[in-house]
C-alpha positions as YAML, in Angstrom:
chain: A
units: angstrom
residues:
- id: 1
  name: MET
  ca: [2.12, -4.21, 61.38]
- id: 2
  name: ILE
  ca: [3.42, -7.35, 59.72]
- id: 3
  name: THR
  ca: [4.21, -9.76, 62.57]
- id: 4
  name: ARG
  ca: [6.01, -12.57, 60.74]
- id: 5
  name: ILE
  ca: [8.88, -12.17, 58.29]
- id: 6
  name: ASP
  ca: [11.73, -14.04, 56.62]
- id: 7
  name: LEU
  ca: [15.28, -12.68, 56.46]
- id: 8
  name: ASN
  ca: [17.28, -13.71, 53.40]
- id: 9
  name: ALA
  ca: [20.82, -13.08, 52.21]
- id: 10
  name: ASP
  ca: [22.75, -13.73, 49.00]
- id: 11
  name: MET
  ca: [25.83, -15.87, 49.59]
- id: 12
  name: ALA
  ca: [28.31, -18.48, 48.29]
- id: 13
  name: GLU
  ca: [29.75, -15.68, 46.15]
- id: 14
  name: SER
  ca: [33.41, -16.45, 46.77]
- id: 15
  name: PHE
  ca: [35.35, -18.01, 43.89]
- id: 16
  name: GLY
  ca: [38.46, -20.18, 44.21]
- id: 17
  name: PRO
  ca: [40.94, -18.29, 46.42]
- id: 18
  name: TRP
  ca: [38.97, -15.01, 46.25]
- id: 19
  name: PRO
  ca: [36.68, -14.65, 49.29]
- id: 20
  name: MET
  ca: [33.50, -12.60, 49.44]
- id: 21
  name: GLY
  ca: [30.97, -12.24, 52.21]
- id: 22
  name: ALA
  ca: [30.67, -13.66, 55.71]
- id: 23
  name: ASP
  ca: [28.44, -16.63, 55.01]
- id: 24
  name: ALA
  ca: [29.03, -18.57, 58.23]
- id: 25
  name: GLU
  ca: [28.13, -15.58, 60.41]
- id: 26
  name: LEU
  ca: [25.09, -14.59, 58.33]
- id: 27
  name: LEU
  ca: [23.72, -18.14, 58.45]
- id: 28
  name: GLN
  ca: [23.39, -17.80, 62.22]
- id: 29
  name: ILE
  ca: [21.10, -14.77, 61.76]
- id: 30
  name: ILE
  ca: [18.99, -15.25, 58.62]
- id: 31
  name: SER
  ca: [16.22, -17.75, 57.86]
- id: 32
  name: SER
  ca: [16.73, -18.19, 54.07]
- id: 33
  name: ALA
  ca: [19.92, -18.30, 51.98]
- id: 34
  name: ASN
  ca: [20.21, -17.51, 48.26]
- id: 35
  name: ILE
  ca: [23.17, -19.54, 47.04]
- id: 36
  name: ALA
  ca: [25.08, -18.51, 43.91]
- id: 37
  name: CYS
  ca: [25.22, -21.22, 41.26]
- id: 38
  name: GLY
  ca: [28.53, -20.55, 39.51]
- id: 39
  name: PHE
  ca: [27.51, -18.19, 36.69]
- id: 40
  name: HIS
  ca: [27.91, -14.79, 38.36]
- id: 41
  name: ALA
  ca: [29.88, -16.06, 41.37]
- id: 42
  name: GLY
  ca: [30.64, -19.18, 43.35]
- id: 43
  name: ASP
  ca: [32.08, -22.54, 42.40]
- id: 44
  name: PRO
  ca: [31.31, -26.17, 43.33]
- id: 45
  name: ASP
  ca: [33.42, -26.08, 46.50]
- id: 46
  name: VAL
  ca: [31.92, -22.79, 47.67]
- id: 47
  name: MET
  ca: [28.41, -24.03, 46.92]
- id: 48
  name: ALA
  ca: [29.01, -27.27, 48.83]
- id: 49
  name: GLN
  ca: [30.29, -25.43, 51.88]
- id: 50
  name: ALA
  ca: [27.39, -22.95, 51.91]
- id: 51
  name: MET
  ca: [24.83, -25.72, 51.45]
- id: 52
  name: ALA
  ca: [26.28, -27.72, 54.35]
- id: 53
  name: GLN
  ca: [26.33, -24.66, 56.61]
- id: 54
  name: ALA
  ca: [22.74, -23.79, 55.69]
- id: 55
  name: VAL
  ca: [21.58, -27.31, 56.54]
- id: 56
  name: ALA
  ca: [23.48, -27.22, 59.84]
- id: 57
  name: ASN
  ca: [21.81, -23.93, 60.80]
- id: 58
  name: GLY
  ca: [18.31, -24.95, 59.70]
- id: 59
  name: VAL
  ca: [18.23, -22.19, 57.06]
- id: 60
  name: GLY
  ca: [16.04, -22.52, 53.96]
- id: 61
  name: ILE
  ca: [18.10, -23.08, 50.80]
- id: 62
  name: GLY
  ca: [17.49, -21.12, 47.63]
- id: 63
  name: ALA
  ca: [19.12, -21.15, 44.20]
- id: 64
  name: HIS
  ca: [20.43, -17.75, 43.10]
- id: 65
  name: PRO
  ca: [20.98, -17.90, 39.32]
- id: 66
  name: GLY
  ca: [22.53, -15.01, 37.44]
- id: 67
  name: LEU
  ca: [23.93, -14.05, 34.07]
- id: 68
  name: PRO
  ca: [27.16, -15.75, 32.90]
- id: 69
  name: ASP
  ca: [29.42, -12.87, 33.97]
- id: 70
  name: LEU
  ca: [31.98, -13.74, 36.65]
- id: 71
  name: GLN
  ca: [34.11, -10.65, 36.00]
- id: 72
  name: GLY
  ca: [31.13, -8.32, 36.31]
- id: 73
  name: PHE
  ca: [29.57, -10.26, 39.20]
- id: 74
  name: GLY
  ca: [26.39, -10.65, 37.17]
- id: 75
  name: ARG
  ca: [25.60, -6.96, 37.51]
- id: 76
  name: ARG
  ca: [26.14, -6.02, 33.85]
- id: 77
  name: ARG
  ca: [23.09, -6.25, 31.62]
- id: 78
  name: MET
  ca: [23.14, -8.56, 28.61]
- id: 79
  name: GLN
  ca: [20.77, -9.03, 25.72]
- id: 80
  name: ILE
  ca: [19.34, -12.52, 26.15]
- id: 81
  name: ALA
  ca: [16.42, -14.20, 24.42]
- id: 82
  name: PRO
  ca: [13.60, -15.70, 26.50]
- id: 83
  name: THR
  ca: [14.79, -19.19, 25.56]
- id: 84
  name: GLU
  ca: [18.26, -18.39, 26.88]
- id: 85
  name: ALA
  ca: [16.80, -17.11, 30.15]
- id: 86
  name: ARG
  ca: [14.72, -20.27, 30.51]
- id: 87
  name: HIS
  ca: [17.72, -22.52, 29.94]
- id: 88
  name: LEU
  ca: [20.27, -20.69, 32.07]
- id: 89
  name: VAL
  ca: [17.89, -20.64, 35.05]
- id: 90
  name: ALA
  ca: [17.04, -24.34, 34.69]
- id: 91
  name: TYR
  ca: [20.74, -25.22, 34.35]
- id: 92
  name: GLN
  ca: [21.75, -23.34, 37.50]
- id: 93
  name: LEU
  ca: [18.80, -24.65, 39.51]
- id: 94
  name: GLY
  ca: [19.82, -28.19, 38.60]
- id: 95
  name: ALA
  ca: [23.33, -27.55, 39.91]
- id: 96
  name: ALA
  ca: [21.96, -26.10, 43.14]
- id: 97
  name: GLN
  ca: [19.65, -29.08, 43.64]
- id: 98
  name: ALA
  ca: [22.55, -31.50, 43.25]
- id: 99
  name: MET
  ca: [24.77, -29.66, 45.73]
- id: 100
  name: ALA
  ca: [21.92, -29.30, 48.23]
- id: 101
  name: ARG
  ca: [21.19, -33.02, 48.03]
- id: 102
  name: MET
  ca: [24.86, -33.81, 48.69]
- id: 103
  name: ALA
  ca: [24.61, -31.70, 51.85]
- id: 104
  name: GLY
  ca: [21.47, -33.49, 53.03]
- id: 105
  name: GLY
  ca: [19.14, -30.63, 52.16]
- id: 106
  name: SER
  ca: [16.93, -29.46, 49.32]
- id: 107
  name: VAL
  ca: [16.30, -26.28, 47.35]
- id: 108
  name: ARG
  ca: [12.97, -24.71, 48.39]
- id: 109
  name: HIS
  ca: [13.13, -21.35, 46.59]
- id: 110
  name: LEU
  ca: [14.74, -19.48, 43.71]
- id: 111
  name: LYS
  ca: [15.75, -15.82, 43.45]
- id: 112
  name: LEU
  ca: [17.21, -14.17, 40.37]
- id: 113
  name: HIS
  ca: [20.48, -12.27, 40.80]
- id: 114
  name: GLY
  ca: [21.76, -8.85, 39.84]
- id: 115
  name: ALA
  ca: [21.19, -7.63, 36.30]
- id: 116
  name: LEU
  ca: [19.03, -10.64, 35.46]
- id: 117
  name: ALA
  ca: [16.77, -9.79, 38.40]
- id: 118
  name: ASN
  ca: [16.62, -6.11, 37.47]
- id: 119
  name: MET
  ca: [15.81, -6.92, 33.85]
- id: 120
  name: ALA
  ca: [13.08, -9.35, 34.93]
- id: 121
  name: ALA
  ca: [11.67, -6.73, 37.32]
- id: 122
  name: GLU
  ca: [11.05, -4.50, 34.29]
- id: 123
  name: ASP
  ca: [10.21, -7.09, 31.60]
- id: 124
  name: GLU
  ca: [7.37, -9.49, 32.40]
- id: 125
  name: GLY
  ca: [8.12, -11.63, 29.34]
- id: 126
  name: LEU
  ca: [11.72, -12.18, 30.42]
- id: 127
  name: ALA
  ca: [10.63, -12.89, 33.99]
- id: 128
  name: ARG
  ca: [8.08, -15.41, 32.78]
- id: 129
  name: ALA
  ca: [10.69, -17.22, 30.67]
- id: 130
  name: ALA
  ca: [13.14, -17.39, 33.57]
- id: 131
  name: TYR
  ca: [10.48, -18.70, 35.93]
- id: 132
  name: GLU
  ca: [9.23, -21.22, 33.37]
- id: 133
  name: GLY
  ca: [12.75, -22.66, 33.40]
- id: 134
  name: ALA
  ca: [12.65, -23.03, 37.17]
- id: 135
  name: LEU
  ca: [9.13, -24.50, 37.26]
- id: 136
  name: ALA
  ca: [9.99, -27.02, 34.54]
- id: 137
  name: VAL
  ca: [12.65, -28.40, 36.89]
- id: 138
  name: ASP
  ca: [10.55, -28.15, 40.06]
- id: 139
  name: PRO
  ca: [6.86, -27.16, 39.84]
- id: 140
  name: GLU
  ca: [6.74, -26.70, 43.64]
- id: 141
  name: ILE
  ca: [9.68, -24.32, 43.93]
- id: 142
  name: ILE
  ca: [8.92, -20.98, 45.61]
- id: 143
  name: LEU
  ca: [9.76, -17.97, 43.44]
- id: 144
  name: MET
  ca: [11.21, -15.12, 45.48]
- id: 145
  name: VAL
  ca: [10.16, -12.00, 43.56]
- id: 146
  name: ILE
  ca: [10.84, -8.30, 44.00]
- id: 147
  name: SER
  ca: [7.54, -7.08, 45.39]
- id: 148
  name: GLY
  ca: [5.37, -4.99, 43.10]
- id: 149
  name: THR
  ca: [7.38, -5.59, 39.92]
- id: 150
  name: ALA
  ca: [7.04, -7.54, 36.67]
- id: 151
  name: GLN
  ca: [8.66, -10.46, 38.48]
- id: 152
  name: ALA
  ca: [5.64, -10.72, 40.77]
- id: 153
  name: ARG
  ca: [3.17, -10.39, 37.89]
- id: 154
  name: ALA
  ca: [4.91, -13.14, 35.91]
- id: 155
  name: ALA
  ca: [5.01, -15.52, 38.88]
- id: 156
  name: GLN
  ca: [1.33, -14.87, 39.62]
- id: 157
  name: ALA
  ca: [0.38, -15.50, 35.98]
- id: 158
  name: LEU
  ca: [2.19, -18.85, 36.14]
- id: 159
  name: GLY
  ca: [0.30, -19.88, 39.27]
- id: 160
  name: ALA
  ca: [3.56, -20.41, 41.13]
- id: 161
  name: ARG
  ca: [4.28, -20.38, 44.83]
- id: 162
  name: ILE
  ca: [5.57, -16.89, 45.63]
- id: 163
  name: ALA
  ca: [7.48, -14.98, 48.30]
- id: 164
  name: HIS
  ca: [7.46, -11.18, 47.91]
- id: 165
  name: GLU
  ca: [10.77, -9.51, 48.74]
- id: 166
  name: ILE
  ca: [11.86, -6.06, 49.85]
- id: 167
  name: PHE
  ca: [15.43, -4.87, 50.36]
- id: 168
  name: ALA
  ca: [16.84, -3.64, 53.65]
- id: 169
  name: ASP
  ca: [19.97, -2.00, 52.27]
- id: 170
  name: ARG
  ca: [18.75, -0.61, 48.94]
- id: 171
  name: ALA
  ca: [16.87, 2.59, 48.11]
- id: 172
  name: TYR
  ca: [13.78, 2.53, 45.86]
- id: 173
  name: THR
  ca: [12.74, 4.74, 42.95]
- id: 174
  name: GLU
  ca: [9.25, 6.20, 42.61]
- id: 175
  name: ASP
  ca: [8.43, 3.29, 40.26]
- id: 176
  name: GLY
  ca: [9.10, 0.79, 43.05]
- id: 177
  name: LEU
  ca: [12.31, -0.43, 41.43]
- id: 178
  name: LEU
  ca: [15.73, -0.59, 43.04]
- id: 179
  name: MET
  ca: [17.78, 2.55, 42.58]
- id: 180
  name: ASP
  ca: [20.84, 2.07, 40.37]
- id: 181
  name: ARG
  ca: [23.82, 1.19, 42.57]
- id: 182
  name: ARG
  ca: [25.84, 3.96, 40.92]
- id: 183
  name: GLN
  ca: [23.47, 6.61, 42.29]
- id: 184
  name: PRO
  ca: [24.37, 8.33, 45.58]
- id: 185
  name: GLY
  ca: [22.42, 6.80, 48.45]
- id: 186
  name: ALA
  ca: [21.39, 3.71, 46.47]
- id: 187
  name: VAL
  ca: [23.08, 1.36, 48.95]
- id: 188
  name: ILE
  ca: [22.38, 1.97, 52.64]
- id: 189
  name: HIS
  ca: [25.11, 1.05, 55.13]
- id: 190
  name: ASP
  ca: [23.89, 2.61, 58.38]
- id: 191
  name: PRO
  ca: [22.23, -0.06, 60.61]
- id: 192
  name: ASP
  ca: [20.03, 2.48, 62.40]
- id: 193
  name: GLN
  ca: [18.69, 3.79, 59.10]
- id: 194
  name: VAL
  ca: [18.11, 0.27, 57.80]
- id: 195
  name: CYS
  ca: [16.21, -0.78, 60.93]
- id: 196
  name: ALA
  ca: [14.05, 2.36, 61.00]
- id: 197
  name: ARG
  ca: [13.03, 2.17, 57.32]
- id: 198
  name: ILE
  ca: [12.24, -1.55, 57.45]
- id: 199
  name: LEU
  ca: [10.10, -1.18, 60.57]
- id: 200
  name: ASP
  ca: [8.29, 1.71, 58.87]
- id: 201
  name: MET
  ca: [7.65, -0.47, 55.81]
- id: 202
  name: LEU
  ca: [6.33, -3.36, 57.90]
- id: 203
  name: ARG
  ca: [4.03, -1.03, 59.83]
- id: 204
  name: ALA
  ca: [2.73, 0.51, 56.59]
- id: 205
  name: GLY
  ca: [2.62, -2.67, 54.52]
- id: 206
  name: ALA
  ca: [4.32, -0.66, 51.82]
- id: 207
  name: ILE
  ca: [7.61, 0.04, 50.08]
- id: 208
  name: ILE
  ca: [8.86, 3.51, 51.03]
- id: 209
  name: THR
  ca: [10.77, 5.19, 48.21]
- id: 210
  name: ALA
  ca: [13.79, 7.45, 48.55]
- id: 211
  name: GLU
  ca: [11.38, 10.39, 48.18]
- id: 212
  name: GLY
  ca: [9.15, 9.09, 50.98]
- id: 213
  name: THR
  ca: [6.29, 7.82, 48.82]
- id: 214
  name: HIS
  ca: [4.40, 4.80, 50.19]
- id: 215
  name: LEU
  ca: [3.74, 2.08, 47.59]
- id: 216
  name: PRO
  ca: [1.44, -0.63, 49.04]
- id: 217
  name: ALA
  ca: [3.16, -4.00, 48.76]
- id: 218
  name: GLN
  ca: [3.02, -7.61, 49.84]
- id: 219
  name: ILE
  ca: [6.04, -8.28, 52.08]
- id: 220
  name: ASP
  ca: [7.14, -11.84, 52.93]
- id: 221
  name: THR
  ca: [10.92, -11.57, 53.11]
- id: 222
  name: ILE
  ca: [13.65, -8.96, 53.59]
- id: 223
  name: CYS
  ca: [16.96, -9.16, 51.71]
- id: 224
  name: LEU
  ca: [20.32, -8.35, 53.24]
- id: 225
  name: HIS
  ca: [23.13, -8.38, 50.69]
- id: 226
  name: GLY
  ca: [26.03, -10.51, 51.90]
- id: 227
  name: ASP
  ca: [28.57, -8.41, 49.98]
- id: 228
  name: THR
  ca: [27.46, -5.09, 51.51]
- id: 229
  name: ALA
  ca: [30.05, -3.52, 53.81]
- id: 230
  name: GLY
  ca: [29.20, -4.39, 57.42]
- id: 231
  name: ALA
  ca: [26.65, -7.01, 56.32]
- id: 232
  name: VAL
  ca: [26.86, -9.06, 59.51]
- id: 233
  name: ALA
  ca: [26.46, -6.09, 61.85]
- id: 234
  name: LEU
  ca: [23.58, -4.82, 59.73]
- id: 235
  name: ALA
  ca: [21.87, -8.22, 59.71]
- id: 236
  name: ARG
  ca: [22.25, -8.64, 63.45]
- id: 237
  name: ALA
  ca: [20.92, -5.13, 64.12]
- id: 238
  name: LEU
  ca: [17.85, -5.73, 61.95]
- id: 239
  name: HIS
  ca: [17.25, -9.18, 63.44]
- id: 240
  name: ASP
  ca: [17.34, -7.75, 66.96]
- id: 241
  name: ALA
  ca: [15.17, -4.75, 66.05]
- id: 242
  name: LEU
  ca: [12.51, -7.02, 64.57]
- id: 243
  name: ARG
  ca: [12.52, -9.25, 67.64]
- id: 244
  name: ARG
  ca: [12.15, -6.24, 69.94]
- id: 245
  name: GLU
  ca: [9.04, -5.25, 67.96]
- id: 246
  name: GLY
  ca: [7.58, -8.73, 68.40]
- id: 247
  name: VAL
  ca: [8.12, -9.79, 64.78]
- id: 248
  name: GLU
  ca: [8.66, -13.53, 64.35]
- id: 249
  name: ILE
  ca: [11.54, -14.43, 62.03]
- id: 250
  name: ARG
  ca: [11.02, -17.67, 60.13]
- id: 251
  name: PRO
  ca: [11.10, -18.99, 56.54]
- id: 252
  name: PHE
  ca: [8.21, -17.94, 54.29]
- id: 253
  name: ASP
  ca: [5.47, -20.38, 53.29]
- id: 254
  name: GLY
  ca: [5.42, -19.46, 49.61]
- id: 255
  name: LEU
  ca: [1.71, -19.60, 48.86]
- id: 256
  name: ARG
  ca: [0.04, -19.72, 45.47]
- id: 257
  name: GLU
  ca: [-1.96, -16.58, 44.68]
- id: 258
  name: THR
  ca: [-5.28, -16.88, 42.90]
...
């Protein structure tokens, strides 16, 4: 049984007058926040507010760069060259660092968003390019990677600090990838189901697919999507379930793997 874990959530995904997510409530539950950087969602004001709230709650700050696709929320795939991936990640990380510094904090980790993350989970070359962009800006940044995917392999090859992530509210394919959101059952909304499957994964040290297959995996952090219906209730239920099992919730260390 894994006895120490980080809880992370994607946030700062409102834009202008259009709200999304319950950031203030989630920041009282989670230990790490992935803050949108303006490409797939968010804007300078939203970023500033989320950064300040994260600092006030003692939550670890992460940059959450995505593809330049506000209308599609960064969930539509694009054909991008490795150089483009490198530059767009570096650009967004720089913005996040500036906003975090204004709030009296600092960016400690980076997690790719949406389609960019899914593409990098399948394509080690793309993942490597994206992470090279981040490491060029901050060689000590922790790369939050989807456990068991090309993201993890790329980060390991670069000698980076790493945190391996699983998803509380998403179903997995037999390949260990996230099931397409358009598939029935891909997004899990029931708190009891979420808590049971995550506890099973922590006991097994493995990702459990939708078919019940156990895929051994390193697990450092659990993602709760801030835009999922009932996100706050789900986060609170999982937080409480972990505590009842004696699991300590705290930010990950992000160790280098040799």
